[in-house]
PDB file of C-alpha atoms in Angstrom:
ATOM      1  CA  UNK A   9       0.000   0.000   0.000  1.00 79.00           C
ATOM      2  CA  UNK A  10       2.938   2.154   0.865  1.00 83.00           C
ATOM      3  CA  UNK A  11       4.902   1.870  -2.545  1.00 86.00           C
ATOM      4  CA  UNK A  12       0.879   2.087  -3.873  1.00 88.00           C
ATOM      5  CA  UNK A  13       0.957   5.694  -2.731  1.00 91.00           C
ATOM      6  CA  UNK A  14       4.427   6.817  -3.107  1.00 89.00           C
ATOM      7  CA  UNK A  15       4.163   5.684  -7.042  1.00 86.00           C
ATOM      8  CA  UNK A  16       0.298   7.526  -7.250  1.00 86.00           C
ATOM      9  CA  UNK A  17       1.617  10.658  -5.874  1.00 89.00           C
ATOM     10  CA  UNK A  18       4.646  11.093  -8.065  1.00 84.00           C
ATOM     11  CA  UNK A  19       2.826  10.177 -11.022  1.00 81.00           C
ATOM     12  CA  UNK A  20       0.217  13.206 -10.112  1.00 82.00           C
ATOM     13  CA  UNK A  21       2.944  15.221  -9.610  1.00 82.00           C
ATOM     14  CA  UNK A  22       4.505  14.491 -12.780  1.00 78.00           C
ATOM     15  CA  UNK A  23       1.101  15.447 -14.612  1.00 76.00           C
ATOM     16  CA  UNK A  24       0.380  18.491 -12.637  1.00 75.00           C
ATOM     17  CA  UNK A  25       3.483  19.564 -13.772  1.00 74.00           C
ATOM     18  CA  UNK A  26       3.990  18.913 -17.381  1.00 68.00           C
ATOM     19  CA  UNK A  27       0.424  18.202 -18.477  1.00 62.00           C
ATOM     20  CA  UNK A  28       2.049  15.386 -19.804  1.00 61.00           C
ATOM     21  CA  UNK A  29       3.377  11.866 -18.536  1.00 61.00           C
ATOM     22  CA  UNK A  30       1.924  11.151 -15.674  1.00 65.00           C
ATOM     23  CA  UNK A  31       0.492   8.283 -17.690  1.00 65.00           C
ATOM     24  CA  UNK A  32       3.481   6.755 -18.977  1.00 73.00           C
ATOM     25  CA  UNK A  33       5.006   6.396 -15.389  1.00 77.00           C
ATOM     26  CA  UNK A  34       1.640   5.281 -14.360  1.00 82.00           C
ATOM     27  CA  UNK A  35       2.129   1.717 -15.898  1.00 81.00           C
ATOM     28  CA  UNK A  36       5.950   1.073 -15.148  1.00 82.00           C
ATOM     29  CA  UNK A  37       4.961   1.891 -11.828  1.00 83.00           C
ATOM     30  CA  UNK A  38       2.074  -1.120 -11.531  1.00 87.00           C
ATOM     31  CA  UNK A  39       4.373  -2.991 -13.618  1.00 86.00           C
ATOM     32  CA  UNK A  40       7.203  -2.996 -12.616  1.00 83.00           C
ATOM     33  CA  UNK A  41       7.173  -1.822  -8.582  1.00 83.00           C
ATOM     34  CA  UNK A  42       3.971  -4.036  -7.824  1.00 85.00           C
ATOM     35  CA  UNK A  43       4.370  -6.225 -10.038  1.00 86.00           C
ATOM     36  CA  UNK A  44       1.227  -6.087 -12.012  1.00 87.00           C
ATOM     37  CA  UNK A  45       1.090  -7.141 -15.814  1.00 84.00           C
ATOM     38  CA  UNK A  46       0.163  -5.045 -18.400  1.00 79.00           C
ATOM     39  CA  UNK A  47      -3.657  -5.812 -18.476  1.00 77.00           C
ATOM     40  CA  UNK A  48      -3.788  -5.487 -14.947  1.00 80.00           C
ATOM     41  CA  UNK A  49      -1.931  -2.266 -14.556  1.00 83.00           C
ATOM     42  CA  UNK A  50      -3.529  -0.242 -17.721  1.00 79.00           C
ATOM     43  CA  UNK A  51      -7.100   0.087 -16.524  1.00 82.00           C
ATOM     44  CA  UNK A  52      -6.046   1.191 -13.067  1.00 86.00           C
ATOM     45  CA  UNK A  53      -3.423   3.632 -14.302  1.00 83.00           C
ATOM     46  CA  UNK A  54      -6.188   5.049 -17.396  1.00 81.00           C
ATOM     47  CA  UNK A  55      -8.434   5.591 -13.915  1.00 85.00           C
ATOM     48  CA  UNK A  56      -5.757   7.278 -12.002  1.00 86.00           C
ATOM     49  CA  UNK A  57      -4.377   9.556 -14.251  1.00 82.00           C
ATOM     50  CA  UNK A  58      -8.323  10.592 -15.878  1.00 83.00           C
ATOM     51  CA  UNK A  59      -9.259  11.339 -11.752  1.00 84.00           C
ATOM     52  CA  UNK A  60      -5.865  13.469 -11.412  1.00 81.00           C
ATOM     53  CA  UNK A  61      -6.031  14.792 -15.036  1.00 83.00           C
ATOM     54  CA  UNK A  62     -10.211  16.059 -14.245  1.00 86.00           C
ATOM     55  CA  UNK A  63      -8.529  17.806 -10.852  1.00 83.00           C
ATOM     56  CA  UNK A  64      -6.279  19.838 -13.059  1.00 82.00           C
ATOM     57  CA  UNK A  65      -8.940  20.292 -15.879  1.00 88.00           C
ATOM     58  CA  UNK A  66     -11.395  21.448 -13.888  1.00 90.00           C
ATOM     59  CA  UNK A  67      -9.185  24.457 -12.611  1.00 85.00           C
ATOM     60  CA  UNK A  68      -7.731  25.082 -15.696  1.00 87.00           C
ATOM     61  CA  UNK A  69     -11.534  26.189 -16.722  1.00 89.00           C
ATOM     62  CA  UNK A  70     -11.660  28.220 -13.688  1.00 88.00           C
ATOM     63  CA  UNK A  71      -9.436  30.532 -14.966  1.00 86.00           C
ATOM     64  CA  UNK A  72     -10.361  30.182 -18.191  1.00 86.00           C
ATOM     65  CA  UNK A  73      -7.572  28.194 -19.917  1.00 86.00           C
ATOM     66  CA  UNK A  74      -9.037  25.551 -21.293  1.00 88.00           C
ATOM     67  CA  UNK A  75      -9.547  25.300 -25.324  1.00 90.00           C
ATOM     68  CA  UNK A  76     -12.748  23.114 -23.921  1.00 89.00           C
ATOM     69  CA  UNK A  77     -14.319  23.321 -27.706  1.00 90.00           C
ATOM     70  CA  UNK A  78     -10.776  21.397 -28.927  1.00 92.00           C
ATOM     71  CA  UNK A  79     -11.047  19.396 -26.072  1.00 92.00           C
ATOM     72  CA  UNK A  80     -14.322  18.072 -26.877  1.00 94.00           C
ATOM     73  CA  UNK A  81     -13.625  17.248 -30.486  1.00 94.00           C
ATOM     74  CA  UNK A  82      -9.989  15.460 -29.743  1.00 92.00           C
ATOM     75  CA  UNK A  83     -11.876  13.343 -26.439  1.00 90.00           C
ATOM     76  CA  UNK A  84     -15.068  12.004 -28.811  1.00 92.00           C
ATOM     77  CA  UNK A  85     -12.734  11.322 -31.506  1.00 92.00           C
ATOM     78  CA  UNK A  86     -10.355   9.326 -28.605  1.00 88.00           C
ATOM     79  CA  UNK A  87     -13.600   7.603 -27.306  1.00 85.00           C
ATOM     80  CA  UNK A  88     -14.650   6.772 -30.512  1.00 88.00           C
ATOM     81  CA  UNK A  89     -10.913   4.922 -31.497  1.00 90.00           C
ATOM     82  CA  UNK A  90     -10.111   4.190 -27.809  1.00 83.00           C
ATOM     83  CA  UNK A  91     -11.912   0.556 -27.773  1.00 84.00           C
ATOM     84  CA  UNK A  92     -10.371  -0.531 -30.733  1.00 89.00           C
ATOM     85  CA  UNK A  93      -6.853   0.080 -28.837  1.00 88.00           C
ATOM     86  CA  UNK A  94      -8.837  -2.455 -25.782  1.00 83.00           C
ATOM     87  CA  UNK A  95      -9.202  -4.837 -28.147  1.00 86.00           C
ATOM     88  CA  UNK A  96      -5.270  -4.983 -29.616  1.00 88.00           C
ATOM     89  CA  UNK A  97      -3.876  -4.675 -25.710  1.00 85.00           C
ATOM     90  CA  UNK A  98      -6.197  -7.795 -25.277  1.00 85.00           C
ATOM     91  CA  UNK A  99      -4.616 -10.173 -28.662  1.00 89.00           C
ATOM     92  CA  UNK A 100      -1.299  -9.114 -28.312  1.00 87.00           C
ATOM     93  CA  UNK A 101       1.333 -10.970 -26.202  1.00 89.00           C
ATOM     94  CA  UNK A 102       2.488  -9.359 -22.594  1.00 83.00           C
ATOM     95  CA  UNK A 103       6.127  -9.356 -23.794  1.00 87.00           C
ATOM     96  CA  UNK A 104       5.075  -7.416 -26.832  1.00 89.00           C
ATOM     97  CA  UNK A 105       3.078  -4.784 -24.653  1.00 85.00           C
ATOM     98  CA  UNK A 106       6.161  -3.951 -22.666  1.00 85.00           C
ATOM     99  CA  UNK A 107       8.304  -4.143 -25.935  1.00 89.00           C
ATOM    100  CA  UNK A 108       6.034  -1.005 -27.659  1.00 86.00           C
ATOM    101  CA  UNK A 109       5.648   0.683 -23.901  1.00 83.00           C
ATOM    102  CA  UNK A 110       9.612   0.794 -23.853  1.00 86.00           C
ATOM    103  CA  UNK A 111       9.981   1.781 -27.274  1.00 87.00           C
ATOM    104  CA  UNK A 112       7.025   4.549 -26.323  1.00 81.00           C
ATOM    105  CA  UNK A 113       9.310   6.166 -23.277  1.00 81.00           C
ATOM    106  CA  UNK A 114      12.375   6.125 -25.252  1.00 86.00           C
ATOM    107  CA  UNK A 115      10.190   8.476 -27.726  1.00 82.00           C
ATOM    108  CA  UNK A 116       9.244  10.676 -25.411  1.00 76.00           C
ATOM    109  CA  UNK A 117      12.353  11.200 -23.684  1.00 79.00           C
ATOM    110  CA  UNK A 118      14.414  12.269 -26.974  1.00 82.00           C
ATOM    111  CA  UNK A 119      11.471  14.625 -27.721  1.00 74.00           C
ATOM    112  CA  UNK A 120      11.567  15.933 -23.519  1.00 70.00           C
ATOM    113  CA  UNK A 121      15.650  16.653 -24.311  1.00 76.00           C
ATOM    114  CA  UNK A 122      15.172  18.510 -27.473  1.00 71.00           C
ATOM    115  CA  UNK A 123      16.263  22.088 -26.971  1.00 55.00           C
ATOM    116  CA  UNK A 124      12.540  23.943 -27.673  1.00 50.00           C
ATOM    117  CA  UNK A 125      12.002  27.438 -28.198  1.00 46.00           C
ATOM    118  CA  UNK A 126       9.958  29.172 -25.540  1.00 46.00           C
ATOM    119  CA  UNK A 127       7.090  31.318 -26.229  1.00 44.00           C
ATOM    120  CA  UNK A 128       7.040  34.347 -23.728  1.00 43.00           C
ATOM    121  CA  UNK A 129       4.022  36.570 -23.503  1.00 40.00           C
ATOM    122  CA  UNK A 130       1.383  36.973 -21.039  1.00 38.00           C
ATOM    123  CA  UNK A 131      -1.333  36.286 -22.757  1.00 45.00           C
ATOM    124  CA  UNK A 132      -2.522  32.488 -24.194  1.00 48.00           C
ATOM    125  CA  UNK A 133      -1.337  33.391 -27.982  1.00 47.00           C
ATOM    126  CA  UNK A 134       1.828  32.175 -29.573  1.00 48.00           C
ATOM    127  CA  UNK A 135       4.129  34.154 -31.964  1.00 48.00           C
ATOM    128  CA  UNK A 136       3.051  32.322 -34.780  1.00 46.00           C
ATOM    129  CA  UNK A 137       2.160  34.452 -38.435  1.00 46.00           C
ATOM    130  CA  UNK A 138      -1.470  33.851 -39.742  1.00 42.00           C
ATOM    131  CA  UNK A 139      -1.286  30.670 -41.340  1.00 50.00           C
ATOM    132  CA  UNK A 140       1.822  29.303 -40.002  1.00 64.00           C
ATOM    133  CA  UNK A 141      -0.051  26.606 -37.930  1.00 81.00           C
ATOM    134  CA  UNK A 142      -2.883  24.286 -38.752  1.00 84.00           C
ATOM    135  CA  UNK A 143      -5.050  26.019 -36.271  1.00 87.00           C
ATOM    136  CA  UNK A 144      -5.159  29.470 -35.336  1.00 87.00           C
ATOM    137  CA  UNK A 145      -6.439  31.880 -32.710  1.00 84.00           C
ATOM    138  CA  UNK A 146      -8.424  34.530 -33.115  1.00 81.00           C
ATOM    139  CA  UNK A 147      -7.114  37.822 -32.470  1.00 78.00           C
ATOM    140  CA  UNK A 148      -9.934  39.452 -31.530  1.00 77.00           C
ATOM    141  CA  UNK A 149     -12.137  36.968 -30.103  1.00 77.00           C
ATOM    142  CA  UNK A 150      -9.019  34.625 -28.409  1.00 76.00           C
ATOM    143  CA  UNK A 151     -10.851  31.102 -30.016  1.00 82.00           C
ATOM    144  CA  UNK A 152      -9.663  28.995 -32.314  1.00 83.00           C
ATOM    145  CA  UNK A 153     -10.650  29.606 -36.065  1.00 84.00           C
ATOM    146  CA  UNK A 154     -13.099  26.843 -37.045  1.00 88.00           C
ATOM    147  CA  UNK A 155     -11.432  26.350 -40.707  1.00 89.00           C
ATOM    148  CA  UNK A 156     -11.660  22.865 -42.438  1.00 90.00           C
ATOM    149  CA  UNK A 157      -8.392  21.838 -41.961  1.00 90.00           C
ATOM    150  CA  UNK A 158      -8.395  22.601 -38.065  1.00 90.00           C
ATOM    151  CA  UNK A 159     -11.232  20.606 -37.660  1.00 92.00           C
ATOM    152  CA  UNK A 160      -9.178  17.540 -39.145  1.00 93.00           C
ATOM    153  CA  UNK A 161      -6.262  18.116 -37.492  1.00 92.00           C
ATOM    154  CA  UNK A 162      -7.442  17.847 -33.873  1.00 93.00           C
ATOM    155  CA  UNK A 163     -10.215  14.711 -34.862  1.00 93.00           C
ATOM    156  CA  UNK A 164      -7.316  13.050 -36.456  1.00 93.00           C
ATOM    157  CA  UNK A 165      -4.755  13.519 -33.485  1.00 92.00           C
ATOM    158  CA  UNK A 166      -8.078  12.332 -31.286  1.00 91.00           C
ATOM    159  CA  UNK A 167      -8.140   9.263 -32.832  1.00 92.00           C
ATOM    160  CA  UNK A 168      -4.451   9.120 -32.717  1.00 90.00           C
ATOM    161  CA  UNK A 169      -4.659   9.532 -28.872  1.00 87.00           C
ATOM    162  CA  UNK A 170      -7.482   7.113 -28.295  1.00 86.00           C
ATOM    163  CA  UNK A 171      -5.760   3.871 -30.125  1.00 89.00           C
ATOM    164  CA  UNK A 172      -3.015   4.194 -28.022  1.00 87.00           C
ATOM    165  CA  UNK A 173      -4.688   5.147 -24.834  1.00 80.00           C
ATOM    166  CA  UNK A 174      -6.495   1.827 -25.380  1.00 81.00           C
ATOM    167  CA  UNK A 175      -3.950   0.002 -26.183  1.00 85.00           C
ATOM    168  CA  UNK A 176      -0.952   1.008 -23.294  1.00 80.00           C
ATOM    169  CA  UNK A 177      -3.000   2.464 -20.941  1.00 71.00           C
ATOM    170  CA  UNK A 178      -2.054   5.873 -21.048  1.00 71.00           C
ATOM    171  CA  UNK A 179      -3.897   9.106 -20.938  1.00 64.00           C
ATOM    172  CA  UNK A 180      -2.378  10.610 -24.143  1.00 74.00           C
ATOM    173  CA  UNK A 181      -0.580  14.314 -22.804  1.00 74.00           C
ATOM    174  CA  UNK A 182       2.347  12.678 -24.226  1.00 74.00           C
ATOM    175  CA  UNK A 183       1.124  13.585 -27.608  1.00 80.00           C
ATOM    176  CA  UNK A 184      -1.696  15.917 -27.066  1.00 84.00           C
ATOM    177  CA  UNK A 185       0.907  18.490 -25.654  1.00 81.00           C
ATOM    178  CA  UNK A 186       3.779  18.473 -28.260  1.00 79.00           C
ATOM    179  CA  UNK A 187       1.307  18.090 -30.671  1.00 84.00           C
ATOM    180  CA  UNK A 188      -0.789  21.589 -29.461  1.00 85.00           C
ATOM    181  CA  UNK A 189       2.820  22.915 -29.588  1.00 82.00           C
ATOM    182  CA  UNK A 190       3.296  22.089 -33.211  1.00 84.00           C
ATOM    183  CA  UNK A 191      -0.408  22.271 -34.790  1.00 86.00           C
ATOM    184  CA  UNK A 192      -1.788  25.405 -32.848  1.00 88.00           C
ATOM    185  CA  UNK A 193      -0.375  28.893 -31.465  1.00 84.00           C
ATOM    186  CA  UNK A 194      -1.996  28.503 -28.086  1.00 86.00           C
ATOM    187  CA  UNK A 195       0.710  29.208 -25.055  1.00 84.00           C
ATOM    188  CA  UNK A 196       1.737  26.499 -22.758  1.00 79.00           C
ATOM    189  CA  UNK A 197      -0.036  27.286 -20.211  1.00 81.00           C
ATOM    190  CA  UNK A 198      -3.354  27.102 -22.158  1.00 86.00           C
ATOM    191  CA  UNK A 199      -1.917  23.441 -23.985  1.00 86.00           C
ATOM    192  CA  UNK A 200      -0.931  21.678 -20.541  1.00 82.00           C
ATOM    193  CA  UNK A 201      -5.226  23.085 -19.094  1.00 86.00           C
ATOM    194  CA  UNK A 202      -6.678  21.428 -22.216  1.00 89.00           C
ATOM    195  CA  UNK A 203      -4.487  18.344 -22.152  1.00 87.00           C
ATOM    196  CA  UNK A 204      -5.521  17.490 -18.718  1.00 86.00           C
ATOM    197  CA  UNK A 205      -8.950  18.312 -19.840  1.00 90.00           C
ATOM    198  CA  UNK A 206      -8.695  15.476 -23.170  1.00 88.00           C
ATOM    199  CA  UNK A 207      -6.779  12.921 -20.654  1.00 84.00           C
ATOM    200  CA  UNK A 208      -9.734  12.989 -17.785  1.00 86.00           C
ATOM    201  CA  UNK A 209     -12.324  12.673 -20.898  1.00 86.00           C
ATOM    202  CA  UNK A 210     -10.481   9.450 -23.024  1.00 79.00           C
ATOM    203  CA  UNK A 211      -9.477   7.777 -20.063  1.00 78.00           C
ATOM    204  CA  UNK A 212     -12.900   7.922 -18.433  1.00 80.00           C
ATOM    205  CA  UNK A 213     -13.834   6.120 -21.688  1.00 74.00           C
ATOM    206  CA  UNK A 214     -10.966   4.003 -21.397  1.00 73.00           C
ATOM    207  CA  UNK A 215     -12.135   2.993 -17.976  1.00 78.00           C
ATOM    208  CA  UNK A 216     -15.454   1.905 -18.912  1.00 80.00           C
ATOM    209  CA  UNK A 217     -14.445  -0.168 -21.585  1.00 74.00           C
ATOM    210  CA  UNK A 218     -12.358  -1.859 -19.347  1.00 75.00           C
ATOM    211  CA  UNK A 219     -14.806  -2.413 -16.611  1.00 78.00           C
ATOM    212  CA  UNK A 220     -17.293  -3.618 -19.616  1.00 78.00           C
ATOM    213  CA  UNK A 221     -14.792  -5.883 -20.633  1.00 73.00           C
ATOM    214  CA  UNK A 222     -14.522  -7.510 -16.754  1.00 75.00           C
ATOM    215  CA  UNK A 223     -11.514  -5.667 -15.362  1.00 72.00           C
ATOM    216  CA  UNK A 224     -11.977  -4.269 -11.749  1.00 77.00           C
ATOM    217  CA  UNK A 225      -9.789  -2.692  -8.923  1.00 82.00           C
ATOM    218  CA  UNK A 226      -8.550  -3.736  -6.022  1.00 85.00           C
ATOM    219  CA  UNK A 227      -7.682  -2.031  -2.950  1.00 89.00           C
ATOM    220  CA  UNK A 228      -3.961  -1.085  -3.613  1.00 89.00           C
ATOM    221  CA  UNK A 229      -5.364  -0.112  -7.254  1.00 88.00           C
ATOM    222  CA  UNK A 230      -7.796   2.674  -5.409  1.00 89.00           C
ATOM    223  CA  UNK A 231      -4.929   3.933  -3.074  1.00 92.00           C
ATOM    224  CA  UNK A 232      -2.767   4.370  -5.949  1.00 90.00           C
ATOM    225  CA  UNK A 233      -5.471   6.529  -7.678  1.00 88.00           C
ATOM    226  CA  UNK A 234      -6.162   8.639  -4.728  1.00 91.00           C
ATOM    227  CA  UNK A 235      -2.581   9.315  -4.006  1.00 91.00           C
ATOM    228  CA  UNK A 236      -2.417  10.899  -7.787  1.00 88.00           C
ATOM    229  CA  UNK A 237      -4.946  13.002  -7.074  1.00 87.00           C
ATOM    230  CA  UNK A 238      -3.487  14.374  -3.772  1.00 90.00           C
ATOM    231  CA  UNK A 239       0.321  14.303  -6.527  1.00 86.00           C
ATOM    232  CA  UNK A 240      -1.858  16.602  -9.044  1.00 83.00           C
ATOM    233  CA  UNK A 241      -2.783  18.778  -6.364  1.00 84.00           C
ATOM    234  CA  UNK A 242       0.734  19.002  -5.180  1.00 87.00           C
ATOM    235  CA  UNK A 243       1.945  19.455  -8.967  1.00 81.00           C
ATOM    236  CA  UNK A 244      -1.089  22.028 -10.035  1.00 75.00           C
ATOM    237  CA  UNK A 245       0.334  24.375  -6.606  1.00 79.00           C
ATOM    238  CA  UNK A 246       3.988  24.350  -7.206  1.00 79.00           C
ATOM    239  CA  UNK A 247       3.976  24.430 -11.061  1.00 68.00           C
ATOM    240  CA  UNK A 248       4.906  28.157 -11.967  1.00 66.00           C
ATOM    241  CA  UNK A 249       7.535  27.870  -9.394  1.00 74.00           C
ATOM    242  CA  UNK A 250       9.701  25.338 -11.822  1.00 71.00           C
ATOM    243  CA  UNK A 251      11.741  26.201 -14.295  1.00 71.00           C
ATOM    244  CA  UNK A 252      10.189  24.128 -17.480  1.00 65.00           C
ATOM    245  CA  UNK A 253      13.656  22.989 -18.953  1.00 70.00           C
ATOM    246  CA  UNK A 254      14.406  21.602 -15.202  1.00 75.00           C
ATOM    247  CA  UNK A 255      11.234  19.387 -15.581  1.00 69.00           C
ATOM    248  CA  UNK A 256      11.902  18.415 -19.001  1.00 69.00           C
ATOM    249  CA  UNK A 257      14.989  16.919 -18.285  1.00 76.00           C
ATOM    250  CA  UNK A 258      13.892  15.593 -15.185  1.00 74.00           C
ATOM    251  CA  UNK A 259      11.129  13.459 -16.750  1.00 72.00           C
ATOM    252  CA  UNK A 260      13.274  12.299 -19.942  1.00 77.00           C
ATOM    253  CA  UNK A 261      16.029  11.156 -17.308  1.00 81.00           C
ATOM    254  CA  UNK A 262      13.385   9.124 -15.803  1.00 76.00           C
ATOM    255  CA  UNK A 263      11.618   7.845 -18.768  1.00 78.00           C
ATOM    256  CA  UNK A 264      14.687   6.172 -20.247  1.00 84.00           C
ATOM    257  CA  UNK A 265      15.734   4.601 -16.770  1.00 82.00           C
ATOM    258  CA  UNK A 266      12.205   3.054 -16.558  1.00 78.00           C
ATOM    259  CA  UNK A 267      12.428   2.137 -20.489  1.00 82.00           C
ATOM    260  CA  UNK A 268      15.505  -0.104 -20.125  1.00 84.00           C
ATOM    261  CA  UNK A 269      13.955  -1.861 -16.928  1.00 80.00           C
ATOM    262  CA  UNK A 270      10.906  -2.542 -19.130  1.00 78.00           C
ATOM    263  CA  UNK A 271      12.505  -3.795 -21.816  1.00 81.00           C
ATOM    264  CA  UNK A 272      14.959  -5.959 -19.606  1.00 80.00           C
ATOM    265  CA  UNK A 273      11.862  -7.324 -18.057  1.00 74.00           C
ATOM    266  CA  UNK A 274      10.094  -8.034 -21.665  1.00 67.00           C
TER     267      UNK A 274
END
């Protein structure tokens, strides 16, 4: 129960923090400190980083930085694609789970250690020219212009998120962030708010399939998902007070640490 908590509340932490890969810690964590497989672990971690994720979400829209229109249309998309990621995690071998989980940290880490430009400004707009990004704020009105090719941008990166929430257990920040960065023009402050917001929604859906399909949660399961919550809270409250290349670095150490163990245990 101890180790239970200790892993929930660093794995909150971790999301408060980056918006971002709380998830992916979520199932070495199960895996590989409790000793959970892969089926076991990926509905309980999809539950405990949606309940940490909706903590962060839900102040994000209290002061008003949640893209919550974006959100919507990335989360159905996710919970449209996120059972057929269920149903692959379900056919494919254990060994090959923790295989595309390893190769999935390793990922993330080289794209954590890449030198990124910041984007200062007060406001929740980028630098970006009309028309350099796919989608594009508003001036005037500080929303996202509606155009075509928004539209199938963020569905397509929904259904992106939702296979592989499915399928790994993951809430998806991990590419609903960077991707925000690249696609859209909205600051980082604004990205991480409607990240958390997508990751509560999919893995909510995530959950439910998972319960449909017979999976439940046991008592260390429910500590670890209240500890994340208390580890977002934490994360949410100290958050400005980091220096974001600190964290980055932080996280990719970690993620490549946990990636070898994985793939030594696959």
């Amino acid at each position: 129960m101890l180790l239970a908590s200790v892993f929930g509340v660093v794995m909150g932490l971790v999301l408060g923090l980056t918006g971002a890969g709380g998830g992916i810690l979520a199932v070495p964590a199960l895996v590989l400190g409790l000793g959970w497989s892969m089926t076991q672990a990926a509905p309980v971690a999809l539950f405990a980083v949606g309940s940490a994720a909706a903590v962060g979400a839900i102040d994000g829209l209290h002061h008003g930085l949640v893209r919550y229109r974006a959100a919507l249309l990335i989360a159905l998309l996710g919970a449209v694609f996120s059972p057929l990621g269920i149903y692959f995690a379900h056919q494919l071998p254990e060994k090959i789970l923790m295989l595309l989980f390893s190769l999935l940290m390793v990922m993330v880490a080289v794209r954590m250690l890449r030198r990124e430009r910041q984007d200062a400004g007060p406001s929740d707009h980028g630098h970006a020219n009309w028309g350099q990004k796919n989608c594009m704020l508003d001036q005037q009105t500080g929303r996202f212009s509606w155009t075509a090719k928004c539209t199938a941008t963020l569905a397509a990166l929904g259904a992106v998120t939702g296979v592989v929430s499915g399928l790994l257990g993951v809430g998806g920040g991990f590419l609903i962030v960077p991707a925000f960065k690249q696609l859209t023009d909205v600051q980082m402050r604004g990205i991480v708010a409607t990240s958390l917001m997508v990751i509560s929604l999919i893995s909510l859906i995530g959950v439910i399939g998972a319960f449909h399909a017979g999976v439940f949660i046991n008592a260390t399961g429910a500590v670890f998902i209240f500890a994340s919550i208390v580890g977002m809270l934490i994360g949410r409250k100290i958050a400005s007070h980091m220096p974001a290349r600190v964290l980055q670095l932080g996280f990719a150490s970690v993620c490549l640490v946990v990636a070898g163990c994985m793939l030594f245990r696959a």
